[in-house]
Coordinates of C-alpha atoms in Angstrom, one line a residue:
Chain F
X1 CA 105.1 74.6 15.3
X2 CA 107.6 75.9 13.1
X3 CA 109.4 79.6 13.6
X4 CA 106.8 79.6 16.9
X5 CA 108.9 80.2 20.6
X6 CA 108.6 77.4 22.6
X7 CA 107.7 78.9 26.2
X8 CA 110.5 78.4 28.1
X9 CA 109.9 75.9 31.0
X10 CA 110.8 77.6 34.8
X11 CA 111.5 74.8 37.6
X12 CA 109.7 76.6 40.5
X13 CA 110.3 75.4 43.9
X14 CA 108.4 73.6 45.3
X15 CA 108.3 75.2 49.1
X16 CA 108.7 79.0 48.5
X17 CA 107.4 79.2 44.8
X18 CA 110.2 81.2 43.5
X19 CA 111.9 80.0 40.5
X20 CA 114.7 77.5 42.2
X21 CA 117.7 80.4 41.8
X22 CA 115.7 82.7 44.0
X23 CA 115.5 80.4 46.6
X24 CA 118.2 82.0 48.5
X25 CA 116.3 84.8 48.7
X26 CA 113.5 83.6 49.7
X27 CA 111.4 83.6 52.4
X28 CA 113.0 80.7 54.0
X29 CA 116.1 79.3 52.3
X30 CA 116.2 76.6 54.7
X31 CA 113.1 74.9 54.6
X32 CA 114.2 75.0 50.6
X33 CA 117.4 73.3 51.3
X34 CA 115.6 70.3 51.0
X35 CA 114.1 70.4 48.0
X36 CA 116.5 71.8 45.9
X37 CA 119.2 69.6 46.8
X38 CA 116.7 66.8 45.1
X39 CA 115.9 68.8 42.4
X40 CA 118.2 71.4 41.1
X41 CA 121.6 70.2 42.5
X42 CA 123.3 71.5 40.1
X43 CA 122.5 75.4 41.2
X44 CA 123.9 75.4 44.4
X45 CA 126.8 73.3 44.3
X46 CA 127.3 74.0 47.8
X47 CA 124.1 72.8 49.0
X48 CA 124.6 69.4 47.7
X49 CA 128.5 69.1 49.5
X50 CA 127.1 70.2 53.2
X51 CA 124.4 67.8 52.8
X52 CA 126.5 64.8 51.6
X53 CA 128.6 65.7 54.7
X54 CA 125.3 65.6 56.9
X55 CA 124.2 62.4 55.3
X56 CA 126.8 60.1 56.4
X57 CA 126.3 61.4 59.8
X58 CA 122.8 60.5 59.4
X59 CA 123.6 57.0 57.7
X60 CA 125.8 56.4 61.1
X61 CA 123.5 57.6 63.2
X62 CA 120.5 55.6 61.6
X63 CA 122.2 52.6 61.6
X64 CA 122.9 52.8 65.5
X65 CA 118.9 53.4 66.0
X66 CA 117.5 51.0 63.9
X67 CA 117.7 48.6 66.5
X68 CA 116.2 50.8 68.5
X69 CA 112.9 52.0 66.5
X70 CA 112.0 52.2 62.8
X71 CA 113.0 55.2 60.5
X72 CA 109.4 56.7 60.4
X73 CA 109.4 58.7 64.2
X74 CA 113.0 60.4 63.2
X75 CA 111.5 62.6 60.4
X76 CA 108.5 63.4 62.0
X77 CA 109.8 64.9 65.4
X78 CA 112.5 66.7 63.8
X79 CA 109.8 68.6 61.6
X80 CA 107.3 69.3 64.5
X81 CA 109.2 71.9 66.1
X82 CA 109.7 74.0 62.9
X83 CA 106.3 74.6 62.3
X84 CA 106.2 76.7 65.7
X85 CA 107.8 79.8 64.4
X86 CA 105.4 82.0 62.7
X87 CA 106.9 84.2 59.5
X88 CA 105.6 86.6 57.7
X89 CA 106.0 87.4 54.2
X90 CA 108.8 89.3 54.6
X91 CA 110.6 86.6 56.3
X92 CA 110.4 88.2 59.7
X93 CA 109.9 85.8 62.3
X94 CA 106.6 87.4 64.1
X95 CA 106.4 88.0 67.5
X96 CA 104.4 86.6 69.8
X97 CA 102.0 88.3 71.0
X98 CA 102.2 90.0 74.2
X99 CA 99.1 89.5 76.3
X100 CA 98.0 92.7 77.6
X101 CA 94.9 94.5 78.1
X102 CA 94.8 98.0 77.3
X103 CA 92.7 101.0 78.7
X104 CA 92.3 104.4 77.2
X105 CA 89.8 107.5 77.5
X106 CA 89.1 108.9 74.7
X107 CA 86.9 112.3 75.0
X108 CA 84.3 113.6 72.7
X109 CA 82.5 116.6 73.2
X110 CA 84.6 118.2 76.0
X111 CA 83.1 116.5 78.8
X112 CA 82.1 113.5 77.9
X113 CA 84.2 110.3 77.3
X114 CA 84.7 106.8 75.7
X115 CA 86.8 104.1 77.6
X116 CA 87.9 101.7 75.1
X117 CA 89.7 98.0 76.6
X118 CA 91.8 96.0 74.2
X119 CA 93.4 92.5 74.5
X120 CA 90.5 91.1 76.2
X121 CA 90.0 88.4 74.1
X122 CA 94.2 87.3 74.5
X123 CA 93.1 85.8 77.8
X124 CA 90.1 83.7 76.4
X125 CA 87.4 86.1 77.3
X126 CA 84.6 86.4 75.0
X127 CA 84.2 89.8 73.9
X128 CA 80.6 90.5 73.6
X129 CA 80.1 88.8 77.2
X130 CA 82.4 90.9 78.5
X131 CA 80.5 93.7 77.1
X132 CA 77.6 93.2 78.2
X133 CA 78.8 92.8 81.8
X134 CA 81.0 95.9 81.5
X135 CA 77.8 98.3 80.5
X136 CA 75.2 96.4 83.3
X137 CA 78.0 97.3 85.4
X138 CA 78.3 100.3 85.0
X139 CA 75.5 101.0 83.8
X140 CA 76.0 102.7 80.1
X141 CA 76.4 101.6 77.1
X142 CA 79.1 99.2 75.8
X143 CA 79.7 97.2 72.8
X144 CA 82.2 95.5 70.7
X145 CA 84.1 97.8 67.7
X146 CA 86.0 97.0 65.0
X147 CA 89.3 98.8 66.0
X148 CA 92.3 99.6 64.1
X149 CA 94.1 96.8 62.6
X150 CA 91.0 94.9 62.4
X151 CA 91.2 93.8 66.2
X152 CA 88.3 94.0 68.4
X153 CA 87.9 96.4 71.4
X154 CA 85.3 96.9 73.7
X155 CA 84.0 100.5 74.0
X156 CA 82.4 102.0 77.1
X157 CA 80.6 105.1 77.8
X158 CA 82.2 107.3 80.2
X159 CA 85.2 107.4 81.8
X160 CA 85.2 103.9 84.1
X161 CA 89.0 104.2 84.0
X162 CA 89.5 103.4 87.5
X163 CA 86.7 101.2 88.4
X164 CA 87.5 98.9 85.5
X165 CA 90.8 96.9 87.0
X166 CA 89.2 95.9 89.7
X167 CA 86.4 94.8 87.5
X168 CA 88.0 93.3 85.4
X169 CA 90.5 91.6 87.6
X170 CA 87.4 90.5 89.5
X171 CA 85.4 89.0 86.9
X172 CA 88.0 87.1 85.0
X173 CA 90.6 86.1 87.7
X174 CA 92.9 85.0 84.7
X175 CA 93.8 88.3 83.9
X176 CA 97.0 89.5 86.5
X177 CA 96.6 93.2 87.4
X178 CA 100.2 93.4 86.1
X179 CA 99.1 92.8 82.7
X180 CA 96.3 95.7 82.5
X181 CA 97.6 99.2 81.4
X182 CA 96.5 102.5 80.8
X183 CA 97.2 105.0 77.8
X184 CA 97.8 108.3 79.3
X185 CA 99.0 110.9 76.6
X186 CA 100.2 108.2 74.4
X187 CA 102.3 106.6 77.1
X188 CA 101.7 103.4 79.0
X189 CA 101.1 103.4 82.4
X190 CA 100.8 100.0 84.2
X191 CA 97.9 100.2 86.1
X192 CA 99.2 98.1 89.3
Chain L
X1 CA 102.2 97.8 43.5
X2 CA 101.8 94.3 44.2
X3 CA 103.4 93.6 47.8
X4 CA 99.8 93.0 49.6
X5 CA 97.1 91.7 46.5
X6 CA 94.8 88.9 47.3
X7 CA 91.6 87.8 45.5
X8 CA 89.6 89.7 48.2
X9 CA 91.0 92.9 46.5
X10 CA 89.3 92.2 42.9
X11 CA 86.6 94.6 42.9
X12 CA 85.0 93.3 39.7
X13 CA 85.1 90.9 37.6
X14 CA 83.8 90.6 33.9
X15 CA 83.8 88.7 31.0
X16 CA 84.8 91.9 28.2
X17 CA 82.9 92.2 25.0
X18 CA 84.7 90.9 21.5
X19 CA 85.3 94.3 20.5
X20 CA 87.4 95.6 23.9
X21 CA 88.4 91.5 23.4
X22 CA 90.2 92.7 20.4
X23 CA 91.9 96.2 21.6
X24 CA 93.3 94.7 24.1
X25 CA 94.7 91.6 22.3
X26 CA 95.6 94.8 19.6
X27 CA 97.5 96.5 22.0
X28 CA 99.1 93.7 23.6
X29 CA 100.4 92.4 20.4
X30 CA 102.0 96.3 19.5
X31 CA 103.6 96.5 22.5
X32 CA 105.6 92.8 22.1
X33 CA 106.0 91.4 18.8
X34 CA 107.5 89.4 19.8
X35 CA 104.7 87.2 21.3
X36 CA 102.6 87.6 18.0
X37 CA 103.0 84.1 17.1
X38 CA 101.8 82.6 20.4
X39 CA 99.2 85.1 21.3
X40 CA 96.7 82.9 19.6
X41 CA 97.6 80.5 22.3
X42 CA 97.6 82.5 24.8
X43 CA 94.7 84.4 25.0
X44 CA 92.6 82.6 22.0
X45 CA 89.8 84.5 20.5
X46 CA 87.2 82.2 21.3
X47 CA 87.8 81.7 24.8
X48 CA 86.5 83.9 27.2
X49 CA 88.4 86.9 28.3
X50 CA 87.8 88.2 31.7
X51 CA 89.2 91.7 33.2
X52 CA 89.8 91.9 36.6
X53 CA 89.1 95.6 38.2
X54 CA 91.1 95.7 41.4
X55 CA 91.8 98.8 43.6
X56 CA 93.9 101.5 42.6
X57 CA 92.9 101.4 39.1
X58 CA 94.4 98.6 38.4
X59 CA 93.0 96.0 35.7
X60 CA 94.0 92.2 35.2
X61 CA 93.8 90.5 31.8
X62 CA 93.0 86.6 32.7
X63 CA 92.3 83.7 30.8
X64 CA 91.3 80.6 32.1
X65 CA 91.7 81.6 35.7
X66 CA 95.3 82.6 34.6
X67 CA 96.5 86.2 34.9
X68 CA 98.1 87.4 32.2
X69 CA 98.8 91.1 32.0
X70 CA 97.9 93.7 33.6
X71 CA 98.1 97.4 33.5
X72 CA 97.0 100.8 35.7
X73 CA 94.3 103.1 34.2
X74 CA 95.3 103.0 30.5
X75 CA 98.8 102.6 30.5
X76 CA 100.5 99.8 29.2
X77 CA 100.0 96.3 29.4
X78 CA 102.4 94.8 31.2
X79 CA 102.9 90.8 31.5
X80 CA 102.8 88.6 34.7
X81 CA 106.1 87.0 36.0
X82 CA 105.3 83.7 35.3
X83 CA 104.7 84.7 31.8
X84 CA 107.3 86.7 31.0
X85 CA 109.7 83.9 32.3
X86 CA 108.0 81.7 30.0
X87 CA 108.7 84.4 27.1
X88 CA 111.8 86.0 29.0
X89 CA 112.5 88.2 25.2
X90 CA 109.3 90.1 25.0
X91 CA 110.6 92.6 27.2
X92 CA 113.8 95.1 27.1
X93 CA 116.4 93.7 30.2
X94 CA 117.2 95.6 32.7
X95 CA 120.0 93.9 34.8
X96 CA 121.0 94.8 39.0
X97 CA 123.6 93.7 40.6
X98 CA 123.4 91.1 43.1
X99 CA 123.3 93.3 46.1
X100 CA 119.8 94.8 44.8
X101 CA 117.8 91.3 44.7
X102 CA 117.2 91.1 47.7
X103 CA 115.7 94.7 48.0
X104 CA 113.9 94.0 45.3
X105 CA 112.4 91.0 46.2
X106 CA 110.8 92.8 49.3
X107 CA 109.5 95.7 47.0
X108 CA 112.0 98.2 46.6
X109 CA 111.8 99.9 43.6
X110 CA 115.3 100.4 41.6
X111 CA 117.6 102.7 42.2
X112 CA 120.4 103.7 39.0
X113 CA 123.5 102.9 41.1
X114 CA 122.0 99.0 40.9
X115 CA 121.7 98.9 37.4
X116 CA 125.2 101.1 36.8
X117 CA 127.4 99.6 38.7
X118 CA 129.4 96.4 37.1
X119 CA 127.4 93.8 38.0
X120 CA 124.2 95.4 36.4
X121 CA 123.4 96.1 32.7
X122 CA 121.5 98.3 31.1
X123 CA 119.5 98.3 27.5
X124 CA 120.6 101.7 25.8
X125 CA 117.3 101.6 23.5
X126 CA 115.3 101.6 27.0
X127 CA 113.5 105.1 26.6
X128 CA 111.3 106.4 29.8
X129 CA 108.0 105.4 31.1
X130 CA 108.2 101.9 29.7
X131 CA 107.7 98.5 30.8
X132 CA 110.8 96.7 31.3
X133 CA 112.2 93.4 33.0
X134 CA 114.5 93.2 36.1
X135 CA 117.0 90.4 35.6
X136 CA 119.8 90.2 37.8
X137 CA 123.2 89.5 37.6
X138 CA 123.6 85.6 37.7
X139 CA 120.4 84.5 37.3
X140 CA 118.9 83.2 34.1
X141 CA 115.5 84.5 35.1
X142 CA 113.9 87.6 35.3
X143 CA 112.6 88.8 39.1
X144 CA 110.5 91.5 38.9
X145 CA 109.0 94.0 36.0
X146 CA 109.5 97.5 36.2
X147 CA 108.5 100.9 35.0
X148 CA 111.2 103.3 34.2
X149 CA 110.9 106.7 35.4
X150 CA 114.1 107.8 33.3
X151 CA 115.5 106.6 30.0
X152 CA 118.5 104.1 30.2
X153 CA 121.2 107.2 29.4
X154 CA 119.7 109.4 32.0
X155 CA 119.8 106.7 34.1
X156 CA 123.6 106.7 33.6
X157 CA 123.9 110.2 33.7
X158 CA 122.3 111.1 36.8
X159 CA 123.0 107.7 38.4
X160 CA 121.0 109.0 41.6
X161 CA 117.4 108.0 43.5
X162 CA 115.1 105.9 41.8
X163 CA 115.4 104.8 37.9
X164 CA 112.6 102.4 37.9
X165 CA 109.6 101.5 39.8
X166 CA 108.7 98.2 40.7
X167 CA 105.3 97.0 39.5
X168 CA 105.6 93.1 40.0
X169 CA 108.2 91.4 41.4
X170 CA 108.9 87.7 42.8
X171 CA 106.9 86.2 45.9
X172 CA 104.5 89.6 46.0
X173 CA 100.6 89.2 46.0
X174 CA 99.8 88.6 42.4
X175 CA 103.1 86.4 42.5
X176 CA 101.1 84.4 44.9
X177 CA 97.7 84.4 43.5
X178 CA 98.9 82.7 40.8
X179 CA 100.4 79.9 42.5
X180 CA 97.8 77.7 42.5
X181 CA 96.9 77.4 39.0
X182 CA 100.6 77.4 38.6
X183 CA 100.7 74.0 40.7
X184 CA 98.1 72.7 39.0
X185 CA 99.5 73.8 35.0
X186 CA 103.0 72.5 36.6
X187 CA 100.8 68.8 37.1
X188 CA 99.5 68.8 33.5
X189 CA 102.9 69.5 32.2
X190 CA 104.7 66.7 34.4
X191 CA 101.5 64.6 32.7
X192 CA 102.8 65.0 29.0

């Protein structure tokens, strides 16, 4: 092995990947706090102090529930609720989304036109149901599309604009009419 | 480059023939002698080298599963993260000031103030259109690899806009796709 560089070994953490000094700029430096306090103390010095102060508050506060119930529920509850927030990679907490369903008209050949209805399937409506009822309804053709940003929208011949609340508010009593709205020259219009 | 890369976008994948086997061990070993003693190691010759064709002309060298270089149309071959922190002095340093990791670490190619101003440091043999590592200042590792667009005194000179693009940096796509077998090398090694 002689004259040969050794590969230098990285500590990667364990949560976010990173090698341990990234952590901080992570995705989520908290969830790392953790871990690196166990394992690479001796990079964030200041880590290691807050937690020492956290732990006796803990010891104290452990020793007054023991009587109470054993150590294992404490961990477990206090993790639960963490899990609810959703990030993406760019450590932006993503937003819930808002459920609404959308109606536009979009027209092809001058006089002729497509009614397209997104965020059916937010309220629990199966999509190629609702199709199917949409076009014996009106009586054209409708089917589920791929639409941009690889969500699914229902497309119907003609323009049903109007009709379609009622319809829809009709058929699937869980959708309010406050939460339909149209599109009308890239603007939304609520349709109540 | 890198920011969204997943398995999914590896168009092909094949096993190369001895003789583009060779080339590309050839050209690996000109560009950084100083990994000539442990390419053997690293990509051996009897072990099966496979290259990765992703989109945007973009190829992956892997062995074992493991990526190890990669490069865009015929350009230069330029290592992974994790291997270049295991060999951090293959590469010429590039250093940015604090205040740049964390724009870096979300993609942001770097701009010359970064690398000018007193907590960055810049190689004056760095010439443009090379490969070059992103270290930054405080941390031992490197965080992302780079392809100047200007040489190190014109980055000085014209201290303005963009003086190197980011190729690969920590946390993005191929980051991430290599987590696994990370893991699982990280296992072995905590075997020894």
């Amino acid at each position: 092995m002689a004259g040969k560089p050794q590969p230098v070994r990285v500590l990667y953490c364990a949560v976010c990947s990173l090698p341990a000094e990234y952590c901080e700029f992570g995705p989520d430096f908290e969830k790392c706090k953790p871990w690196l306090i166990q394992n690479a103390p001796d990079l964030y010095p200041d880590l290691v102090k807050e937690a020492n102060a956290k732990e006796t508050d803990k010891v104290a506060n452990q020793l007054q529930s023991t009587g109470i119930s054993s150590g294992g529920g404490d961990g477990a509850a206090s993790s639960a609720p963490k899990e609810e927030v959703k990030r993406l990679p760019g450590g932006k907490i993503k937003k819930k989304e808002k459920q609404e369903v959308t109606i536009e008209k979009v027209t092809r050949n001058k006089r002729k036109s497509i009614t397209t209805v997104k965020g059916l399937e937010l309220f629990g409506v199966k999509l190629s149901d609702a199709s199917k009822k949409l076009g014996k309804k009106f009586a054209t053709g409708a089917s589920v599309v791929k639409g941009p940003t690889e969500k699914d929208q229902i497309d119907v011949q003609g323009d049903i604009a109007y009709d379609i609340v009622e319809f829809i508010t009709d058929t699937w009593p869980d959708v309010p009419e406050a939460a339909i709205f149209f599109i009308e020259d890239g603007r939304k219009v609520p349709a109540a | 480059m890198f920011k969204k890369f997943s398995t999914e976008e590896v168009s092909a994948q094949n096993q190369v023939k001895a003789s583009v086997q060779r080339k590309i061990r050839q050209s690996i070993a000109d560009e950084y002698p100083g990994l000539e003693q442990v390419l053997e190691d690293l990509i051996p010759k009897k072990s099966p080298l496979i290259v990765a064709k992703c989109q945007n002309h973009l190829n992956l060298v892997v062995v074992n599963n493991v990526p190890l270089f990669f490069n865009i149309r015929d350009g230069p071959y330029m290592p992974t993260l994790r291997l270049l922190h295991q060999y951090p002095d293959i590469m010429k340093k590039l250093q940015v000031d604090r205040g740049a990791i964390r724009f870096v670490l979300s993609g942001a190619n770097i701009m010359c103030p970064g690398l000018t101003s007193p907590g960055g440091s810049l190689d004056d043999e760095v010439g443009a259109e090379t490969p070059v590592a992103i270290m930054a200042e405080g941390k031992q590792h490197a965080l992302a690899i780079g392809f100047t667009k200007m040489s190190a005194k014109e980055i000085r000179d014209i201290n303005k806009g963009i003086g190197v693009d980011n190729m690969h940096y920590l946390n993005d796509g191929l980051w991430k796709s290599g987590y696994i077998v990370a893991l699982a090398t990280s296992l072995s090694f905590a075997a020894y």
